[in-house]
Short mmCIF file of N, CA and C in Angstrom, two decimals:
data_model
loop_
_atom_site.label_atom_id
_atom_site.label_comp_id
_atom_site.label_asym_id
_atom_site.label_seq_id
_atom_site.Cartn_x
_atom_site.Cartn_y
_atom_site.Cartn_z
N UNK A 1 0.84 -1.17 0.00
CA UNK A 1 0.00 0.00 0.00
C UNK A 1 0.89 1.24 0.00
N UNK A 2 0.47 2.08 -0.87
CA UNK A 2 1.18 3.40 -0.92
C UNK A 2 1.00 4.24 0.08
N UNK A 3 2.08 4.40 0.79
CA UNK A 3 2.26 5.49 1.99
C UNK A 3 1.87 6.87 1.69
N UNK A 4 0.57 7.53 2.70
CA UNK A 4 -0.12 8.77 2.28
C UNK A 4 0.35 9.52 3.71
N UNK A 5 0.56 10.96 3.48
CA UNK A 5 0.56 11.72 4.50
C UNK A 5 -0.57 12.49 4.91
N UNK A 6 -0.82 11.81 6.00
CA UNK A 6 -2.55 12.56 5.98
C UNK A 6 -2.19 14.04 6.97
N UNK A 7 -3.05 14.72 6.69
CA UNK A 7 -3.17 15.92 8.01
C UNK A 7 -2.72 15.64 9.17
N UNK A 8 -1.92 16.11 10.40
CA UNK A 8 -1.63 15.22 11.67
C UNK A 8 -2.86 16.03 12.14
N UNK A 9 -3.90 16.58 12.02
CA UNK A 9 -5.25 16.90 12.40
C UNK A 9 -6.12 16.17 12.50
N UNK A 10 -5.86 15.38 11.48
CA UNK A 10 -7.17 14.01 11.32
C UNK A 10 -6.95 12.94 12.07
N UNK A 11 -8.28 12.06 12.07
CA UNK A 11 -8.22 11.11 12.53
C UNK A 11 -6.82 10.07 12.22
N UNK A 12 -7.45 9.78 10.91
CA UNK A 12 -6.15 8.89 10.28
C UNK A 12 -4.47 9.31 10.90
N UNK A 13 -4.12 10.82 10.44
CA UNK A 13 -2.83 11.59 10.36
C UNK A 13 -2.37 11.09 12.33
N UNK A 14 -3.64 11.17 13.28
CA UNK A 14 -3.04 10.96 14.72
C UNK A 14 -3.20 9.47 14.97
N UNK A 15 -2.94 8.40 14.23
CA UNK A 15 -2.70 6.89 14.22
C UNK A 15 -2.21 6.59 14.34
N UNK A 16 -1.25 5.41 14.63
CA UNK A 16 -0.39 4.66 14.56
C UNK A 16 -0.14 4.49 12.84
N UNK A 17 0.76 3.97 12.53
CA UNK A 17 0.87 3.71 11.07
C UNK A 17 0.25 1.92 10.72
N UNK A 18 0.77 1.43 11.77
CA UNK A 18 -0.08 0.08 11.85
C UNK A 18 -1.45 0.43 11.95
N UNK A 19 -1.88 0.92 12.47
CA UNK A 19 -3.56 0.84 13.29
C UNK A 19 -4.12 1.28 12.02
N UNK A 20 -3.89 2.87 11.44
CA UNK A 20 -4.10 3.35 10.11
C UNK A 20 -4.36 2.28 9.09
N UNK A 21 -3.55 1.47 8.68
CA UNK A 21 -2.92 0.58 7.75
C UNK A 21 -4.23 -0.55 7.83
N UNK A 22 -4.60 -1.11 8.87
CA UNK A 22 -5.83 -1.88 9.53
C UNK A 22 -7.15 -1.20 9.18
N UNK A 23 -7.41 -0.07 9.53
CA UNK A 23 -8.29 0.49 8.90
C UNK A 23 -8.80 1.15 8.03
N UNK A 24 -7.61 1.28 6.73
CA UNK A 24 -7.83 1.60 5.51
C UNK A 24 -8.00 0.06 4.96
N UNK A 25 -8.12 -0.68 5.49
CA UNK A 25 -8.81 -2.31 4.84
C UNK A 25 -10.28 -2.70 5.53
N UNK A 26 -10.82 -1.71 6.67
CA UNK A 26 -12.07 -1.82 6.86
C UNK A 26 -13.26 -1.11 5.96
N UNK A 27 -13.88 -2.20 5.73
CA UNK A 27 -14.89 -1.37 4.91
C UNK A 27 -15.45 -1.30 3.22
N UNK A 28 -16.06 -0.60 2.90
CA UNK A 28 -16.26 -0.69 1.42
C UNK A 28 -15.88 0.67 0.88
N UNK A 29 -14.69 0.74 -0.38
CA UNK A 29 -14.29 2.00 -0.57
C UNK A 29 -15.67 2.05 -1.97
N UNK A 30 -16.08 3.96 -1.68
CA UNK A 30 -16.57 3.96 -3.04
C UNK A 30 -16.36 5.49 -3.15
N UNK A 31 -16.96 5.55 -4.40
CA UNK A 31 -16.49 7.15 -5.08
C UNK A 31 -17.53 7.68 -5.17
N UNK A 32 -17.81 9.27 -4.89
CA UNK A 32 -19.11 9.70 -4.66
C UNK A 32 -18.37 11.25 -5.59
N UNK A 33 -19.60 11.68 -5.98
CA UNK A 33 -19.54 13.01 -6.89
C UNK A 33 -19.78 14.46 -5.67
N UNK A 34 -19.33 15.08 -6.86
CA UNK A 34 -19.66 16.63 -6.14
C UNK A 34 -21.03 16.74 -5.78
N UNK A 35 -21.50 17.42 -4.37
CA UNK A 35 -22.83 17.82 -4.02
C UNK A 35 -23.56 16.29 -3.93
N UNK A 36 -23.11 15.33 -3.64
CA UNK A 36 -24.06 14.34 -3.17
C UNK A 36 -23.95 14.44 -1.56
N UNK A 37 -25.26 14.29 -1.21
CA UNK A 37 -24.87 13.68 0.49
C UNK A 37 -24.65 12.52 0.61
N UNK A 38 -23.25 12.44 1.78
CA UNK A 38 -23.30 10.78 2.70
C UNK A 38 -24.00 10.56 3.63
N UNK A 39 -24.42 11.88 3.84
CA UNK A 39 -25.17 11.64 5.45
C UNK A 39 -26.33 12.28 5.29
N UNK A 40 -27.24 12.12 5.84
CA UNK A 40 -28.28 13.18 6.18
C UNK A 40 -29.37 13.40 7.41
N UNK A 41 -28.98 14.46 7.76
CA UNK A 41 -29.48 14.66 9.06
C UNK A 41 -30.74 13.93 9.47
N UNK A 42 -31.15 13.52 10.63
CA UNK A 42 -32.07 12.70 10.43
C UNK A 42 -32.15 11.46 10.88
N UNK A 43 -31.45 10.94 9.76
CA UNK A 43 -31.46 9.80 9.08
C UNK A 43 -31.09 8.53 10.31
N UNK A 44 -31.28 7.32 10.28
CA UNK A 44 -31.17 6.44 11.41
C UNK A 44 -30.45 5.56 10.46
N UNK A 45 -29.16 5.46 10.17
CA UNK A 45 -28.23 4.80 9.69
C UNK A 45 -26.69 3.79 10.83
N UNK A 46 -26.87 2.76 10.37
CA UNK A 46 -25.59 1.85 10.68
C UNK A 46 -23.86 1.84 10.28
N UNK A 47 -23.79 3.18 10.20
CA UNK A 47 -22.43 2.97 9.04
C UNK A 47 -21.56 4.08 9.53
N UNK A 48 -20.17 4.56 9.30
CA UNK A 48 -19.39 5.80 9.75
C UNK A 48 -18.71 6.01 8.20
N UNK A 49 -18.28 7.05 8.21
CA UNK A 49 -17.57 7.31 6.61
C UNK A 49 -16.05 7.89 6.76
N UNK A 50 -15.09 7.18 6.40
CA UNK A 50 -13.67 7.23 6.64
C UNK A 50 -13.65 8.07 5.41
N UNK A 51 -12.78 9.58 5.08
CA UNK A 51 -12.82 10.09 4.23
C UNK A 51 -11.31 10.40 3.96
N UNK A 52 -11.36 8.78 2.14
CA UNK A 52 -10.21 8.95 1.82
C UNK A 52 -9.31 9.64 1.50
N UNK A 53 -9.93 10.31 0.18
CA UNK A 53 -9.42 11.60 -0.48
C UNK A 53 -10.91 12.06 -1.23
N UNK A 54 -10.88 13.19 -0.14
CA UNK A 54 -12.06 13.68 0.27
C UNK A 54 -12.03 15.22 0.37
N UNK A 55 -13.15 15.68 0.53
CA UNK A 55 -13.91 17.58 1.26
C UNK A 55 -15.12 17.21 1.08
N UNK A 56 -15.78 17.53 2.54
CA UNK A 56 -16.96 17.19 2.89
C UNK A 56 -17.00 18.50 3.37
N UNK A 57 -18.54 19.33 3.39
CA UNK A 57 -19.13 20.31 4.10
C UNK A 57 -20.20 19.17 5.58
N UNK A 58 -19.99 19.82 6.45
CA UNK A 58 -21.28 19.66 7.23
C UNK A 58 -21.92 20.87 7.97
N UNK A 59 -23.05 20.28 7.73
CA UNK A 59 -24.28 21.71 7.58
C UNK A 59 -25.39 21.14 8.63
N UNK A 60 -26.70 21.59 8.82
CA UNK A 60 -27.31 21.33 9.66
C UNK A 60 -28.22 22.31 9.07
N UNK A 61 -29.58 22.56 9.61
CA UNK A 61 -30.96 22.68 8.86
C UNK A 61 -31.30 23.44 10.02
N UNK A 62 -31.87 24.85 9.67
CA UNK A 62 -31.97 25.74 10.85
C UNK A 62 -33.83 25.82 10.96
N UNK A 63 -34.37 26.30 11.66
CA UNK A 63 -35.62 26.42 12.08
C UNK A 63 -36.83 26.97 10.68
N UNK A 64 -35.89 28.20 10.81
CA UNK A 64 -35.90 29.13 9.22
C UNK A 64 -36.40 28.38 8.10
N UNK A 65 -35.30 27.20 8.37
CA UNK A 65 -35.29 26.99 6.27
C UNK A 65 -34.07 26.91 6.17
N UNK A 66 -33.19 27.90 6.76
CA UNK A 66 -31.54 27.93 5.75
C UNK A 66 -31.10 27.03 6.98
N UNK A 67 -29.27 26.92 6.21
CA UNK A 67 -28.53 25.69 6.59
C UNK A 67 -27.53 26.48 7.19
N UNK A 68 -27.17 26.21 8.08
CA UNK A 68 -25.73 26.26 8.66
C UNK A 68 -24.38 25.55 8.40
N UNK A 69 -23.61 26.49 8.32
CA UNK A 69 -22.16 25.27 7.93
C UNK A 69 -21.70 25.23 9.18
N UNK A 70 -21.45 24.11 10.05
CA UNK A 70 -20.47 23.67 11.14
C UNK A 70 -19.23 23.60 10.90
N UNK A 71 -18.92 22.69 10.07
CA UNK A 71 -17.27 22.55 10.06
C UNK A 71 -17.15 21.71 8.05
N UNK A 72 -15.93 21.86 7.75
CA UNK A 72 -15.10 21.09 6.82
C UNK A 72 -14.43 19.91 7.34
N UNK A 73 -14.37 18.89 6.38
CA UNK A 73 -13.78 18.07 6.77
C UNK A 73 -13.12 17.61 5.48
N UNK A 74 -12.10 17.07 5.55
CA UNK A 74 -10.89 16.68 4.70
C UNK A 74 -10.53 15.04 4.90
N UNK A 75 -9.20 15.01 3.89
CA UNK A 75 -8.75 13.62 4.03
C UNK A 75 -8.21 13.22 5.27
N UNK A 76 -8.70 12.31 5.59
CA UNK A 76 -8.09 11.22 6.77
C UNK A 76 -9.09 11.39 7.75
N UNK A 77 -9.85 12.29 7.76
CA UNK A 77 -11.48 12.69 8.87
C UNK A 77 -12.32 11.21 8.89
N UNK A 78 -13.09 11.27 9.81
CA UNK A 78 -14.07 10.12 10.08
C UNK A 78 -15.21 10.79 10.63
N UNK A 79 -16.29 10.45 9.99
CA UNK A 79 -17.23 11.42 10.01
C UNK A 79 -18.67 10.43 10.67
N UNK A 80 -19.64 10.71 11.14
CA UNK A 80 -21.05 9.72 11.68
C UNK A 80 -20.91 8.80 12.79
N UNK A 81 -19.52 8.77 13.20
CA UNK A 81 -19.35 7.86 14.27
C UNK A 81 -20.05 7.71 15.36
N UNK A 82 -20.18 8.90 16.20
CA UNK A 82 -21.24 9.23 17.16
C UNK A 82 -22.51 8.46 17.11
N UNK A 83 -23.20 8.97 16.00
CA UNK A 83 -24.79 8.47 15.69
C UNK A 83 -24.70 6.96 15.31
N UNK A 84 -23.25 6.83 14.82
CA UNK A 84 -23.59 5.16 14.08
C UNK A 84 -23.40 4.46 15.50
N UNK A 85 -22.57 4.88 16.52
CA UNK A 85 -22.00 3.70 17.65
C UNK A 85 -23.46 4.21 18.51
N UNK A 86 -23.84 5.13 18.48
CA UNK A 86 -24.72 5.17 19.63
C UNK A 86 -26.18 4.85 19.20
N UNK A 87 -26.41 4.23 18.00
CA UNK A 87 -27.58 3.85 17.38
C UNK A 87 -28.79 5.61 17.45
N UNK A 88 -28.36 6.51 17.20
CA UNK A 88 -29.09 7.66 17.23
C UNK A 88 -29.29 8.44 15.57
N UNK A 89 -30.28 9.74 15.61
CA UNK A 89 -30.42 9.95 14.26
C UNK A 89 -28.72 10.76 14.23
N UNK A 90 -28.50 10.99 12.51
CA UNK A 90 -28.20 11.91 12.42
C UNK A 90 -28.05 13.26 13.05
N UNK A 91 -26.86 14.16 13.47
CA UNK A 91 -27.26 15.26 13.47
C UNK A 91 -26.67 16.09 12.76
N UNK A 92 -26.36 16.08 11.78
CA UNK A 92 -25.57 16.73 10.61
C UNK A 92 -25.96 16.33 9.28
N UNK A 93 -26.06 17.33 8.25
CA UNK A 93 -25.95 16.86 6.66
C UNK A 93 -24.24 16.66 6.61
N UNK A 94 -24.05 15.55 5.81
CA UNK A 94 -22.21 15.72 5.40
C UNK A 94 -22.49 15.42 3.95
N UNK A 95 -22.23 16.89 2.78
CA UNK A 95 -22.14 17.03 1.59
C UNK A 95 -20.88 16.81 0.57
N UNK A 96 -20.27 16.40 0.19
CA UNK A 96 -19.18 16.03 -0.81
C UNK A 96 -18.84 17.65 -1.77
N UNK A 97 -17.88 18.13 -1.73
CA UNK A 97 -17.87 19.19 -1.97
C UNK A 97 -16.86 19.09 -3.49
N UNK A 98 -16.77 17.83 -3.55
CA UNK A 98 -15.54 17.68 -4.78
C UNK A 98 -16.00 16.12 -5.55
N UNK A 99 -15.60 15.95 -6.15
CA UNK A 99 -15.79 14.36 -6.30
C UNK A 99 -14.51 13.99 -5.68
N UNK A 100 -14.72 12.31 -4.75
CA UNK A 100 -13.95 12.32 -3.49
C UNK A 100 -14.40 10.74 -3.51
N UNK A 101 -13.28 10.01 -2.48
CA UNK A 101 -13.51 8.72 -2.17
C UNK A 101 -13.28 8.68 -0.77
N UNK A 102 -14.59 7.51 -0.16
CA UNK A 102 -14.63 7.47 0.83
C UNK A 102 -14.66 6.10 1.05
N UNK A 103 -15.17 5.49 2.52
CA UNK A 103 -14.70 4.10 2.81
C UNK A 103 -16.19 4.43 3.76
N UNK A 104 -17.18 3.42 3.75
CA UNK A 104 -18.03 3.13 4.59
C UNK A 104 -17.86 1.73 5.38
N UNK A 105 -17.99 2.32 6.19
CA UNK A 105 -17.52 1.31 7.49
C UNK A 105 -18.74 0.92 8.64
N UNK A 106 -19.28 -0.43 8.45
CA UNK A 106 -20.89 -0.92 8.95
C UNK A 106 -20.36 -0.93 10.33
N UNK A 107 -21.27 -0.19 11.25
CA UNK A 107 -21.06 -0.22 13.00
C UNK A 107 -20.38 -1.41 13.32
N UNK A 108 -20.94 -2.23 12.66
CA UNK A 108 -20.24 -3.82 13.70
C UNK A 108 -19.19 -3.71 13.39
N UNK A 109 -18.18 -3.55 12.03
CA UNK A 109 -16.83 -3.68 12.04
C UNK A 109 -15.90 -2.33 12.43
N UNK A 110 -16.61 -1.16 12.34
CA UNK A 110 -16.12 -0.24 13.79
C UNK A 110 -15.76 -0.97 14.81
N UNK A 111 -16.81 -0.74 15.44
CA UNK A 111 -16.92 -1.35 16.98
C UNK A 111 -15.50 -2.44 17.04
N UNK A 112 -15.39 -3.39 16.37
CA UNK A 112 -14.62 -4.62 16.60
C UNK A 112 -13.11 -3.67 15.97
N UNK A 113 -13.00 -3.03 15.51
CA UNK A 113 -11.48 -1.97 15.00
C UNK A 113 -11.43 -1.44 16.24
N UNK A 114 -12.44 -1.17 16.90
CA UNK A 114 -11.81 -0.02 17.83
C UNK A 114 -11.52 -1.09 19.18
N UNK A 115 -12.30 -2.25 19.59
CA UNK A 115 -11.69 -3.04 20.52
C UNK A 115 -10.09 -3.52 19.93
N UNK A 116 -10.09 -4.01 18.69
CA UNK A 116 -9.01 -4.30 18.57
C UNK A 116 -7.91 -3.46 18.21
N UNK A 117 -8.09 -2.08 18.80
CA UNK A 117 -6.97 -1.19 18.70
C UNK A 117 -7.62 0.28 19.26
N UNK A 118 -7.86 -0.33 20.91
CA UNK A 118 -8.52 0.84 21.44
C UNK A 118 -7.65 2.36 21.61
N UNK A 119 -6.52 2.38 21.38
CA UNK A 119 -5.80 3.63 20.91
C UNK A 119 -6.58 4.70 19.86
N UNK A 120 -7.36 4.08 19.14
CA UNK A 120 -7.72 4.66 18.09
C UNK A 120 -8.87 5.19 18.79
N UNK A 121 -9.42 5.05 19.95
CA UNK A 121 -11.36 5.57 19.87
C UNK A 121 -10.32 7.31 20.91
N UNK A 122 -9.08 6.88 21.59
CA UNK A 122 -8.63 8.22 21.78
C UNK A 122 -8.29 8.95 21.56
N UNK A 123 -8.00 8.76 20.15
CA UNK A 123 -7.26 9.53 19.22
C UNK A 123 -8.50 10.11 18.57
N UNK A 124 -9.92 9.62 18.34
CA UNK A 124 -10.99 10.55 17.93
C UNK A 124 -11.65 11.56 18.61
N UNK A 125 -10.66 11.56 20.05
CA UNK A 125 -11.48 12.51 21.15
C UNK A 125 -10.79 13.57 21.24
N UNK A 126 -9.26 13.37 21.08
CA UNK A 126 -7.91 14.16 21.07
C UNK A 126 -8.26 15.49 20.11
#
């Protein structure tokens, strides 16, 4: 596997290079276009989105009508984790701002990555 330098911001970039390496083989990689959503607020989904080479907006839906932008997110980010481990809705839209590849990752094989390399659930809190 070709050695990537991720952000030392991101999830991925504050890994181990082993642990990283383990979890760029979890999952199903796929390629998503500009302006699609992965996520949507709401939504009662099983899954987290490892974002390979990626720019994601996340936004949120105001009372109004209009949307709020919260934050950007980039390569090596991990995005839905919260809602996917804690079986809860959505609370964020996460929009694709580029065409970008990501890695969806089904709760159960989370969960079992992060027992088997509980370094990593501290490094998402860090």
């Amino acid at each position: 596997m070709e050695e990537v330098l991720w952000p030392p911001s991101t999830f991925l970039g504050r890994l181990q290079p082993s642990t990283r390496e383990q979890l760029l083989t979890v999952g199903v990689r796929r390629s998503v276009q500009e302006a699609q959503v992965l996520l949507r607020e709401g939504a009662l989904e099983s899954h987290v989105v490892l974002l390979h080479d990626a720019l994601v907006k996340v936004t949120v839906a105001l009372s109004d009508g209009r949307h709020a932008l919260l934050a950007i997110r980039v390569s090596g980010d991990i995005v839905g984790e919260i809602s996917a481990l804690n079986g809860t809705p959505r609370t964020a839209t996460i929009t694709a701002c580029r065409p970008s590849t990501i890695r969806i990752i089904h709760r159960n094989a989370f969960r079992a990555f992060l027992r088997d390399y509980p370094e990593a659930a501290l490094r998402r809190v860090s």
